[in-house]
CSV table of C-alpha atoms and ligand atoms in Angstrom, one decimal:
chain,number,residue,atom,x,y,z
A,1,MET,CA,-11.6,-21.6,-28.7
A,2,ILE,CA,-10.3,-24.2,-26.2
A,3,SER,CA,-12.7,-26.9,-25.1
A,4,LEU,CA,-10.5,-28.6,-22.6
A,5,PRO,CA,-11.8,-28.9,-19.0
A,6,ARG,CA,-11.8,-25.7,-17.0
A,7,ILE,CA,-13.3,-24.5,-13.8
A,8,ARG,CA,-14.3,-20.9,-14.0
A,9,PHE,CA,-13.6,-18.6,-11.1
A,10,ALA,CA,-11.5,-15.8,-12.7
A,11,VAL,CA,-13.2,-12.4,-13.2
A,12,LEU,CA,-12.9,-12.2,-17.0
A,13,PRO,CA,-12.5,-10.5,-19.4
A,14,THR,CA,-10.0,-8.2,-17.7
A,15,PRO,CA,-10.0,-4.6,-19.1
A,16,VAL,CA,-7.6,-3.2,-21.6
A,17,GLU,CA,-6.9,0.5,-20.7
A,18,PRO,CA,-4.9,3.2,-22.4
A,19,MET,CA,-1.9,4.8,-20.5
A,20,PRO,CA,-1.8,8.2,-22.2
A,21,ARG,CA,0.0,10.1,-19.5
A,22,LEU,CA,2.8,7.5,-19.2
A,23,SER,CA,3.1,7.5,-23.0
A,24,THR,CA,3.4,11.3,-23.1
A,25,ILE,CA,6.0,11.5,-20.3
A,26,LEU,CA,8.1,8.9,-22.0
A,27,GLY,CA,7.6,10.5,-25.5
A,28,GLY,CA,6.9,7.0,-26.6
A,29,PRO,CA,4.5,4.9,-28.6
A,30,ARG,CA,0.9,4.4,-27.8
A,31,LEU,CA,0.7,2.4,-24.5
A,32,LEU,CA,-2.0,0.1,-23.3
A,33,VAL,CA,-2.3,-2.1,-20.3
A,34,LYS,CA,-4.1,-5.5,-19.9
A,35,ARG,CA,-5.3,-5.6,-16.4
A,36,ASP,CA,-4.6,-9.2,-15.3
A,37,ASP,CA,-4.0,-7.7,-11.9
A,38,LEU,CA,-7.8,-7.8,-11.8
A,39,THR,CA,-8.4,-11.5,-12.4
A,40,GLY,CA,-10.0,-11.9,-9.0
A,41,LEU,CA,-9.0,-14.7,-6.6
A,42,ALA,CA,-7.3,-12.8,-3.7
A,43,PHE,CA,-5.9,-9.7,-5.4
A,44,GLY,CA,-5.6,-11.5,-8.8
A,45,GLY,CA,-2.7,-12.0,-11.0
A,46,ASN,CA,-1.7,-14.3,-13.9
A,47,LYS,CA,-1.8,-17.5,-11.9
A,48,THR,CA,-5.6,-17.3,-11.7
A,49,ARG,CA,-6.0,-18.0,-15.4
A,50,LYS,CA,-3.6,-21.0,-15.3
A,51,LEU,CA,-5.3,-22.4,-12.2
A,52,GLU,CA,-8.7,-22.5,-13.9
A,53,TYR,CA,-7.3,-25.3,-16.1
A,54,VAL,CA,-5.2,-26.9,-13.4
A,55,LEU,CA,-8.1,-27.1,-11.0
A,56,ALA,CA,-10.1,-29.1,-13.5
A,57,GLU,CA,-7.2,-31.6,-13.5
A,58,VAL,CA,-7.1,-31.6,-9.7
A,59,LEU,CA,-10.8,-32.3,-9.3
A,60,ALA,CA,-10.8,-34.9,-12.0
A,61,ASN,CA,-8.1,-36.7,-10.1
A,62,GLY,CA,-10.1,-36.7,-6.9
A,63,ALA,CA,-7.3,-34.8,-5.1
A,64,ARG,CA,-7.9,-33.2,-1.7
A,65,THR,CA,-4.7,-31.3,-1.1
A,66,LEU,CA,-2.9,-28.8,-3.3
A,67,ILE,CA,0.9,-28.8,-2.8
A,68,THR,CA,3.0,-26.1,-4.5
A,69,VAL,CA,6.2,-24.3,-4.2
A,70,GLY,CA,7.8,-20.8,-4.5
A,71,ALA,CA,9.6,-17.9,-2.9
A,72,ALA,CA,8.4,-16.4,0.4
A,73,GLN,CA,6.5,-13.7,-1.5
A,74,SER,CA,5.2,-16.0,-4.2
A,75,ASN,CA,2.0,-14.7,-5.8
A,76,HIS,CA,1.4,-18.1,-7.3
A,77,CYS,CA,1.4,-19.7,-3.8
A,78,ARG,CA,-1.0,-17.0,-2.5
A,79,GLN,CA,-3.4,-17.6,-5.4
A,80,THR,CA,-3.2,-21.4,-5.0
A,81,ALA,CA,-3.8,-21.1,-1.2
A,82,ALA,CA,-6.9,-18.9,-1.9
A,83,LEU,CA,-8.1,-21.4,-4.5
A,84,ALA,CA,-7.8,-24.3,-2.1
A,85,ALA,CA,-9.8,-22.4,0.5
A,86,ARG,CA,-12.5,-21.6,-2.0
A,87,TYR,CA,-12.9,-25.3,-3.1
A,88,GLY,CA,-12.5,-26.9,0.3
A,89,LEU,CA,-9.1,-28.4,-0.4
A,90,GLU,CA,-6.1,-28.4,2.0
A,91,CYS,CA,-3.0,-26.5,0.9
A,92,ILE,CA,0.6,-27.0,1.7
A,93,LEU,CA,3.2,-24.5,0.5
A,94,VAL,CA,6.9,-25.2,0.3
A,95,LEU,CA,8.5,-21.8,0.5
A,96,SER,CA,12.2,-20.9,0.2
A,97,GLY,CA,13.3,-18.3,2.7
A,98,GLU,CA,13.7,-17.8,6.4
A,99,PRO,CA,10.6,-17.9,8.6
A,100,GLY,CA,10.1,-14.5,10.3
A,101,LYS,CA,12.6,-12.7,8.1
A,102,ILE,CA,10.2,-11.6,5.4
A,103,THR,CA,6.7,-11.0,6.7
A,104,GLY,CA,3.5,-9.5,5.4
A,105,GLY,CA,2.3,-9.2,1.9
A,106,ASN,CA,1.6,-12.5,0.2
A,107,LEU,CA,2.8,-14.4,3.3
A,108,LEU,CA,0.2,-12.8,5.5
A,109,LEU,CA,-2.4,-13.9,2.9
A,110,ASP,CA,-1.1,-17.5,2.7
A,111,GLU,CA,-1.7,-17.6,6.5
A,112,LEU,CA,-5.2,-16.1,6.3
A,113,PHE,CA,-6.1,-18.8,3.8
A,114,GLY,CA,-5.0,-21.5,6.2
A,115,ALA,CA,-2.2,-22.9,4.1
A,116,GLU,CA,0.4,-25.1,5.9
A,117,ILE,CA,3.8,-23.6,5.2
A,118,VAL,CA,7.0,-25.8,5.0
A,119,TRP,CA,10.1,-23.6,5.0
A,120,THR,CA,13.3,-24.6,3.2
A,121,THR,CA,16.2,-23.0,1.3
A,122,ARG,CA,16.3,-22.4,-2.4
A,123,ALA,CA,19.0,-25.1,-2.8
A,124,GLU,CA,16.9,-27.8,-1.0
A,125,ARG,CA,13.5,-26.7,-2.3
A,126,ASP,CA,13.0,-29.5,-4.9
A,127,VAL,CA,14.0,-32.2,-2.5
A,128,VAL,CA,11.8,-30.8,0.3
A,129,LEU,CA,8.9,-30.5,-2.2
A,130,ARG,CA,9.2,-34.2,-3.1
A,131,ASN,CA,9.4,-35.3,0.5
A,132,THR,CA,6.4,-33.1,1.4
A,133,PHE,CA,4.4,-34.7,-1.4
A,134,ASN,CA,5.4,-38.2,-0.3
A,135,HIS,CA,4.5,-37.6,3.3
A,136,ALA,CA,1.1,-36.1,2.3
A,137,TRP,CA,0.5,-39.1,0.1
A,138,GLU,CA,1.4,-41.6,2.9
A,139,ALA,CA,-0.9,-39.7,5.3
A,140,GLY,CA,-3.8,-40.2,2.9
A,141,LYS,CA,-4.2,-36.6,2.0
A,142,ARG,CA,-4.6,-37.3,-1.7
A,143,PRO,CA,-2.1,-34.6,-2.7
A,144,PHE,CA,-1.8,-33.0,-6.1
A,145,LEU,CA,1.5,-31.3,-7.0
A,146,VAL,CA,1.1,-28.0,-8.8
A,147,PRO,CA,4.6,-27.2,-10.2
A,148,LEU,CA,6.4,-23.8,-9.9
A,149,GLY,CA,4.2,-21.0,-11.2
A,150,ALA,CA,1.6,-23.5,-12.5
A,151,SER,CA,3.7,-23.5,-15.6
A,152,THR,CA,2.6,-26.9,-16.9
A,153,PRO,CA,1.1,-27.5,-20.4
A,154,THR,CA,-2.3,-27.5,-18.7
A,155,GLY,CA,-1.7,-24.1,-17.0
A,156,THR,CA,-0.3,-22.7,-20.2
A,157,LEU,CA,-3.8,-23.1,-21.7
A,158,GLY,CA,-5.0,-20.3,-19.5
A,159,TYR,CA,-2.9,-17.9,-21.6
A,160,VAL,CA,-3.8,-19.3,-24.9
A,161,THR,CA,-7.4,-18.5,-23.8
A,162,ALA,CA,-6.1,-15.0,-22.6
A,163,TRP,CA,-4.8,-14.4,-26.1
A,164,ASP,CA,-8.3,-15.2,-27.6
A,165,GLU,CA,-9.8,-12.9,-25.0
A,166,LEU,CA,-7.6,-10.0,-26.2
A,167,MET,CA,-8.5,-10.7,-29.9
A,168,GLN,CA,-12.2,-10.7,-28.9
A,169,GLN,CA,-11.7,-7.3,-27.3
A,170,GLY,CA,-10.6,-6.1,-30.7
A,171,VAL,CA,-7.1,-5.1,-29.5
A,172,MET,CA,-4.3,-5.8,-31.9
A,173,PRO,CA,-1.1,-4.3,-30.5
A,174,ASP,CA,2.2,-4.4,-32.4
A,175,TRP,CA,3.9,-5.5,-29.2
A,176,ILE,CA,3.0,-7.3,-26.0
A,177,VAL,CA,5.5,-6.8,-23.2
A,178,VAL,CA,5.1,-9.2,-20.3
A,179,ALA,CA,7.1,-10.4,-17.3
A,180,SER,CA,8.4,-13.9,-17.9
A,181,SER,CA,9.8,-16.3,-15.3
A,182,SER,CA,8.5,-19.9,-15.2
A,183,GLY,CA,7.3,-19.3,-18.8
A,184,GLY,CA,3.7,-20.4,-18.9
A,185,THR,CA,2.3,-17.0,-19.4
A,186,GLN,CA,4.5,-16.1,-22.4
A,187,ALA,CA,4.2,-19.6,-23.8
A,188,GLY,CA,0.4,-19.3,-23.9
A,189,LEU,CA,0.4,-15.8,-25.4
A,190,SER,CA,3.1,-16.7,-28.0
A,191,LEU,CA,1.3,-19.9,-29.0
A,192,GLY,CA,-2.1,-18.1,-29.2
A,193,ALA,CA,-0.5,-15.4,-31.4
A,194,LYS,CA,1.1,-18.0,-33.7
A,195,ILE,CA,-2.1,-20.1,-34.0
A,196,SER,CA,-4.1,-17.0,-35.1
A,197,GLY,CA,-1.4,-15.9,-37.5
A,198,SER,CA,-1.1,-12.6,-35.8
A,199,SER,CA,1.8,-10.2,-36.4
A,200,THR,CA,1.8,-9.1,-32.8
A,201,GLN,CA,5.2,-9.7,-31.2
A,202,VAL,CA,5.2,-11.1,-27.7
A,203,LEU,CA,8.3,-9.9,-25.9
A,204,GLY,CA,9.1,-11.5,-22.5
A,205,ILE,CA,11.2,-9.5,-20.0
A,206,SER,CA,13.1,-12.2,-18.2
A,207,ILE,CA,12.8,-11.9,-14.4
A,208,ASP,CA,15.4,-14.4,-13.4
A,209,ASN,CA,16.7,-16.6,-16.3
A,210,PRO,CA,19.2,-16.2,-19.1
A,211,ALA,CA,17.3,-15.7,-22.4
A,212,ALA,CA,18.6,-19.0,-23.9
A,213,ILE,CA,17.2,-21.1,-21.1
A,214,LEU,CA,13.9,-19.3,-20.8
A,215,LYS,CA,13.3,-19.4,-24.6
A,216,LYS,CA,13.7,-23.2,-24.6
A,217,ILE,CA,11.4,-23.6,-21.5
A,218,ILE,CA,8.7,-21.4,-23.3
A,219,ALA,CA,9.0,-23.3,-26.6
A,220,ASP,CA,8.7,-26.7,-24.9
A,221,LEU,CA,5.7,-25.5,-22.8
A,222,ALA,CA,4.0,-24.0,-25.9
A,223,ASN,CA,4.5,-27.2,-27.9
A,224,GLN,CA,3.2,-29.5,-25.2
A,225,ALA,CA,0.2,-27.2,-24.9
A,226,ALA,CA,-0.3,-27.4,-28.6
A,227,ASP,CA,-0.2,-31.2,-28.4
A,228,ARG,CA,-2.9,-31.1,-25.8
A,229,LEU,CA,-5.0,-28.9,-28.1
A,230,ALA,CA,-4.4,-31.4,-30.9
A,231,ILE,CA,-3.1,-28.7,-33.2
A,232,ASN,CA,0.0,-28.8,-35.4
A,233,THR,CA,1.4,-25.3,-34.6
A,234,ARG,CA,4.9,-25.4,-33.2
A,235,LEU,CA,7.2,-22.8,-31.7
A,236,SER,CA,10.9,-22.9,-32.0
A,237,ALA,CA,13.1,-21.4,-29.2
A,238,ALA,CA,14.5,-19.0,-31.8
A,239,GLU,CA,11.0,-17.6,-32.5
A,240,VAL,CA,10.4,-16.8,-28.8
A,241,LEU,CA,11.4,-13.2,-27.9
A,242,VAL,CA,13.0,-12.8,-24.5
A,243,ASN,CA,15.1,-9.9,-23.3
A,244,ASP,CA,17.3,-10.7,-20.3
A,245,ALA,CA,19.0,-7.3,-19.9
A,246,TYR,CA,17.0,-6.4,-16.8
A,247,LEU,CA,17.9,-9.2,-14.3
A,248,GLY,CA,19.4,-6.6,-12.0
A,249,ALA,CA,20.7,-7.9,-8.7
A,250,GLY,CA,18.7,-11.2,-9.1
A,251,TYR,CA,15.3,-12.6,-8.3
A,252,GLY,CA,13.3,-10.5,-5.8
A,253,LYS,CA,16.0,-7.8,-5.5
A,254,MET,CA,14.3,-4.5,-6.1
A,255,GLY,CA,16.7,-2.0,-7.6
A,256,ALA,CA,16.6,1.7,-8.8
A,257,ALA,CA,15.0,0.7,-12.1
A,258,GLU,CA,12.1,-1.3,-10.6
A,259,LYS,CA,11.5,1.5,-8.1
A,260,GLU,CA,11.4,4.1,-10.8
A,261,ALA,CA,9.0,2.1,-12.9
A,262,ILE,CA,6.7,1.6,-9.8
A,263,HIS,CA,6.7,5.3,-9.1
A,264,LEU,CA,6.1,6.3,-12.7
A,265,PHE,CA,3.1,4.0,-13.2
A,266,ALA,CA,1.7,5.0,-9.9
A,267,LYS,CA,2.1,8.8,-10.4
A,268,THR,CA,1.1,9.0,-14.1
A,269,GLU,CA,-1.7,6.4,-14.3
A,270,GLY,CA,-2.7,5.5,-10.8
A,271,LEU,CA,-1.6,1.9,-11.5
A,272,LEU,CA,0.2,-0.3,-9.0
A,273,LEU,CA,3.1,-2.6,-10.1
A,274,ASP,CA,4.9,-5.1,-7.9
A,275,PRO,CA,8.6,-5.1,-6.8
A,276,VAL,CA,9.5,-8.5,-8.2
A,277,TYR,CA,7.8,-9.1,-11.6
A,278,THR,CA,5.8,-6.2,-13.1
A,279,GLY,CA,8.2,-3.6,-11.7
A,280,ARG,CA,11.1,-5.2,-13.5
A,281,ALA,CA,9.2,-5.9,-16.7
A,282,ALA,CA,7.9,-2.3,-16.8
A,283,ALA,CA,11.5,-1.0,-16.1
A,284,GLY,CA,12.6,-3.0,-19.1
A,285,CYS,CA,9.7,-1.7,-21.2
A,286,ILE,CA,10.5,1.9,-20.2
A,287,ASP,CA,14.2,1.5,-21.0
A,288,LEU,CA,13.3,0.0,-24.4
A,289,ILE,CA,11.0,3.0,-25.1
A,290,ARG,CA,13.8,5.5,-24.1
A,291,ASN,CA,16.3,3.7,-26.4
A,292,GLY,CA,13.9,3.9,-29.4
A,293,PHE,CA,13.4,0.2,-29.6
A,294,PHE,CA,9.7,0.7,-30.7
A,295,ARG,CA,8.5,2.7,-33.6
A,296,ALA,CA,6.6,6.0,-32.9
A,297,GLN,CA,3.5,4.6,-34.6
A,298,ASP,CA,3.6,1.3,-32.6
A,299,THR,CA,1.0,0.3,-30.1
A,300,VAL,CA,2.7,-1.5,-27.1
A,301,LEU,CA,0.5,-3.4,-24.7
A,302,PHE,CA,2.0,-4.0,-21.2
A,303,TRP,CA,0.4,-7.2,-19.9
A,304,HIS,CA,0.0,-6.6,-16.2
A,305,THR,CA,0.5,-9.9,-14.4
A,306,GLY,CA,-0.4,-8.8,-10.9
A,307,GLY,CA,1.8,-9.3,-7.8
A,308,THR,CA,0.8,-6.1,-6.0
A,309,PRO,CA,0.5,-7.7,-2.5
A,310,ALA,CA,4.3,-7.9,-2.4
A,311,LEU,CA,4.4,-4.1,-2.2
A,312,PHE,CA,3.3,-4.6,1.5
A,313,ALA,CA,5.9,-7.2,2.3
A,314,SER,CA,8.3,-6.1,5.0
A,315,GLU,CA,11.2,-6.5,2.6
A,316,TYR,CA,9.9,-3.8,0.2
A,317,GLU,CA,7.4,-1.5,1.9
A,318,ASP,CA,10.0,0.7,3.7
A,319,GLN,CA,11.8,1.3,0.4
A,320,PHE,CA,9.2,3.6,-1.2
A,321,VAL,CA,9.2,6.5,1.2
B,401,PLP,C1,4.4,-15.7,-11.7
B,401,PLP,C2,4.4,-14.3,-12.1
B,401,PLP,C3,4.9,-13.9,-13.3
B,401,PLP,C4,5.6,-14.8,-14.3
B,401,PLP,O1,4.8,-15.6,-15.0
B,401,PLP,P1,5.3,-17.0,-15.6
B,401,PLP,O2,4.1,-17.6,-16.2
B,401,PLP,O3,5.8,-17.7,-14.4
B,401,PLP,O4,6.4,-16.7,-16.5
B,401,PLP,C5,4.8,-12.5,-13.7
B,401,PLP,N1,4.2,-11.6,-12.9
B,401,PLP,C6,3.7,-12.0,-11.7
B,401,PLP,C7,3.2,-10.9,-10.8
B,401,PLP,C8,3.8,-13.3,-11.2
B,401,PLP,O5,3.3,-13.6,-10.0
């Protein structure tokens, strides 16, 4: 149990549900889903858990403005904007993309929450982020920088806690399959599993990074989080399980595999996935099942990380009919 500062606003614990129809149609192992699309905070998602620990840091610092960064349809930015509104903070989002090109979905929500949006390109994003922070500082806004995906050692604690929650629910799958991008989610789950000596394997489906890079990011985050918890458990990059076979046409590009996964989850289980993260991770999971990667007697838990508002972004919504 983690005793580090945390502000509680997530709706927890999230349910674990069986997916019997999906399992039958795939002729696969027993399938479960952990519903972190139901964490609350403006349609939920995995960033909510991380932000509980990050917000404690923000308030302890006396900050008054949250600044963060992401793609135009960033779920992390939407959840951060909602959080800022809820705690009376200002919010500035540095988004990569073209204003007016991709509308709706998370972007509509960012605007409803009153976030100020600074547009940039992917290449210039880090520089613009730094400049935006400096300007806010000079303007006396007391900014706090929440890095990409809230994947800091502090944010990672949210998923060490999530691992504990799963154990308390009495669920011990052979495998956890989860979408992995900035790494904090998988780092927290992998660290939690290792601390508790569990035999559950945490497999990240990479969304946008080569496996070698993502494994190192995850191991570093997990080890810094362990430091923060004052425990000796360490993860090596080699122990972190990442599959990068499903990068498709790149970040945010929904292909046939993602579309099939979204349709399959919707039609067999009434569950919504998203075009960028969970659609890709589920496509990977489905492909692994079809290729006999799991044993018939295994229990595989798909960790749903949210993202569903992106279904309604102009870029994707037309592609489902
Ligand atoms: C951010 C995000 C992820 C990736 O989580 P990381 O902790 O950044 O690896 C997965 N799914 C959704 C829906 C997300 O928004």
